[in-house]
JSON list of C-alpha atoms in Angstrom, two decimals:
[
{"chain": "F", "resi": 236, "resn": "MET", "atom": "CA", "xyz": [-88.58, -19.57, 77.93]},
{"chain": "F", "resi": 237, "resn": "THR", "atom": "CA", "xyz": [-87.84, -19.28, 81.65]},
{"chain": "F", "resi": 238, "resn": "LEU", "atom": "CA", "xyz": [-85.92, -21.42, 84.13]},
{"chain": "F", "resi": 239, "resn": "GLU", "atom": "CA", "xyz": [-88.29, -21.02, 87.09]},
{"chain": "F", "resi": 240, "resn": "GLY", "atom": "CA", "xyz": [-89.88, -24.45, 86.55]},
{"chain": "F", "resi": 241, "resn": "LEU", "atom": "CA", "xyz": [-86.58, -26.30, 86.87]},
{"chain": "F", "resi": 242, "resn": "GLU", "atom": "CA", "xyz": [-85.75, -27.94, 90.20]},
{"chain": "F", "resi": 243, "resn": "GLN", "atom": "CA", "xyz": [-82.04, -27.05, 90.41]},
{"chain": "F", "resi": 244, "resn": "LEU", "atom": "CA", "xyz": [-81.93, -23.47, 89.20]},
{"chain": "F", "resi": 245, "resn": "ASP", "atom": "CA", "xyz": [-78.35, -22.82, 90.41]},
{"chain": "F", "resi": 246, "resn": "LEU", "atom": "CA", "xyz": [-77.04, -25.90, 88.59]},
{"chain": "F", "resi": 247, "resn": "THR", "atom": "CA", "xyz": [-78.90, -24.89, 85.43]},
{"chain": "F", "resi": 248, "resn": "HIS", "atom": "CA", "xyz": [-77.40, -21.38, 85.51]},
{"chain": "F", "resi": 249, "resn": "TRP", "atom": "CA", "xyz": [-73.90, -22.79, 86.09]},
{"chain": "F", "resi": 250, "resn": "LEU", "atom": "CA", "xyz": [-74.28, -25.28, 83.24]},
{"chain": "F", "resi": 251, "resn": "MET", "atom": "CA", "xyz": [-75.56, -22.64, 80.81]},
{"chain": "F", "resi": 252, "resn": "ASP", "atom": "CA", "xyz": [-72.62, -20.38, 81.70]},
{"chain": "F", "resi": 253, "resn": "LYS", "atom": "CA", "xyz": [-70.16, -23.21, 80.97]},
{"chain": "F", "resi": 254, "resn": "ILE", "atom": "CA", "xyz": [-71.54, -24.28, 77.56]},
{"chain": "F", "resi": 255, "resn": "ASN", "atom": "CA", "xyz": [-69.74, -23.00, 74.47]},
{"chain": "F", "resi": 256, "resn": "PRO", "atom": "CA", "xyz": [-72.27, -23.19, 71.61]},
{"chain": "F", "resi": 257, "resn": "LYS", "atom": "CA", "xyz": [-69.56, -22.76, 68.96]},
{"chain": "F", "resi": 258, "resn": "THR", "atom": "CA", "xyz": [-67.60, -25.83, 70.05]},
{"chain": "F", "resi": 259, "resn": "MET", "atom": "CA", "xyz": [-70.55, -27.70, 71.64]},
{"chain": "F", "resi": 260, "resn": "CYS", "atom": "CA", "xyz": [-68.47, -28.31, 74.76]},
{"chain": "F", "resi": 261, "resn": "ILE", "atom": "CA", "xyz": [-69.05, -27.84, 78.46]},
{"chain": "F", "resi": 262, "resn": "GLU", "atom": "CA", "xyz": [-65.95, -25.92, 79.56]},
{"chain": "F", "resi": 263, "resn": "ILE", "atom": "CA", "xyz": [-65.45, -26.84, 83.21]},
{"chain": "F", "resi": 264, "resn": "SER", "atom": "CA", "xyz": [-61.98, -25.27, 83.33]},
{"chain": "F", "resi": 265, "resn": "PRO", "atom": "CA", "xyz": [-59.38, -24.24, 80.73]},
{"chain": "F", "resi": 266, "resn": "THR", "atom": "CA", "xyz": [-58.02, -27.80, 80.70]},
{"chain": "F", "resi": 267, "resn": "LYS", "atom": "CA", "xyz": [-61.24, -29.76, 81.30]},
{"chain": "F", "resi": 268, "resn": "THR", "atom": "CA", "xyz": [-64.01, -29.90, 78.70]},
{"chain": "F", "resi": 269, "resn": "ILE", "atom": "CA", "xyz": [-66.83, -32.30, 77.91]},
{"chain": "F", "resi": 270, "resn": "LYS", "atom": "CA", "xyz": [-67.83, -32.59, 74.24]},
{"chain": "F", "resi": 271, "resn": "ILE", "atom": "CA", "xyz": [-71.61, -32.59, 73.79]},
{"chain": "F", "resi": 272, "resn": "THR", "atom": "CA", "xyz": [-72.59, -35.37, 71.36]},
{"chain": "F", "resi": 273, "resn": "PRO", "atom": "CA", "xyz": [-75.91, -36.94, 70.35]},
{"chain": "F", "resi": 274, "resn": "LEU", "atom": "CA", "xyz": [-74.91, -40.17, 72.14]},
{"chain": "F", "resi": 275, "resn": "LYS", "atom": "CA", "xyz": [-74.14, -38.34, 75.40]},
{"chain": "F", "resi": 276, "resn": "ILE", "atom": "CA", "xyz": [-77.45, -36.48, 75.21]},
{"chain": "F", "resi": 277, "resn": "SER", "atom": "CA", "xyz": [-79.20, -39.81, 74.66]},
{"chain": "F", "resi": 278, "resn": "ILE", "atom": "CA", "xyz": [-77.51, -41.32, 77.72]},
{"chain": "F", "resi": 279, "resn": "VAL", "atom": "CA", "xyz": [-78.33, -38.35, 79.98]},
{"chain": "F", "resi": 280, "resn": "MET", "atom": "CA", "xyz": [-81.92, -37.97, 78.74]},
{"chain": "F", "resi": 281, "resn": "GLY", "atom": "CA", "xyz": [-82.62, -41.71, 78.59]},
{"chain": "F", "resi": 282, "resn": "THR", "atom": "CA", "xyz": [-83.85, -41.51, 75.02]},
{"chain": "F", "resi": 283, "resn": "PRO", "atom": "CA", "xyz": [-83.11, -43.90, 72.13]},
{"chain": "F", "resi": 284, "resn": "PHE", "atom": "CA", "xyz": [-80.09, -43.08, 69.99]},
{"chain": "F", "resi": 285, "resn": "GLY", "atom": "CA", "xyz": [-81.00, -43.49, 66.32]},
{"chain": "F", "resi": 286, "resn": "GLY", "atom": "CA", "xyz": [-81.82, -46.65, 64.47]},
{"chain": "F", "resi": 287, "resn": "ASP", "atom": "CA", "xyz": [-85.60, -46.32, 64.47]},
{"chain": "F", "resi": 288, "resn": "GLU", "atom": "CA", "xyz": [-87.61, -44.09, 62.18]},
{"chain": "F", "resi": 289, "resn": "LEU", "atom": "CA", "xyz": [-90.35, -42.02, 63.76]},
{"chain": "F", "resi": 290, "resn": "TRP", "atom": "CA", "xyz": [-93.81, -42.38, 62.27]},
{"chain": "F", "resi": 291, "resn": "LEU", "atom": "CA", "xyz": [-96.60, -39.85, 62.58]},
{"chain": "F", "resi": 292, "resn": "PRO", "atom": "CA", "xyz": [-100.09, -41.22, 63.19]},
{"chain": "F", "resi": 293, "resn": "ASN", "atom": "CA", "xyz": [-102.51, -40.88, 60.27]},
{"chain": "F", "resi": 294, "resn": "GLY", "atom": "CA", "xyz": [-105.25, -38.30, 60.51]}
]
């Protein structure tokens, strides 16, 4: 996977450098962090947050 197709490459690099996968937090500074949660991802991505089951089409 490459980042060349993304519009804001510098922002993407910065964000990836700030994410701690062990804590699932964006560490902006030693005293400022943002916890990554399913609800926050839903808000940012504009996708539904649970409640509805997904159904695969038949055939």
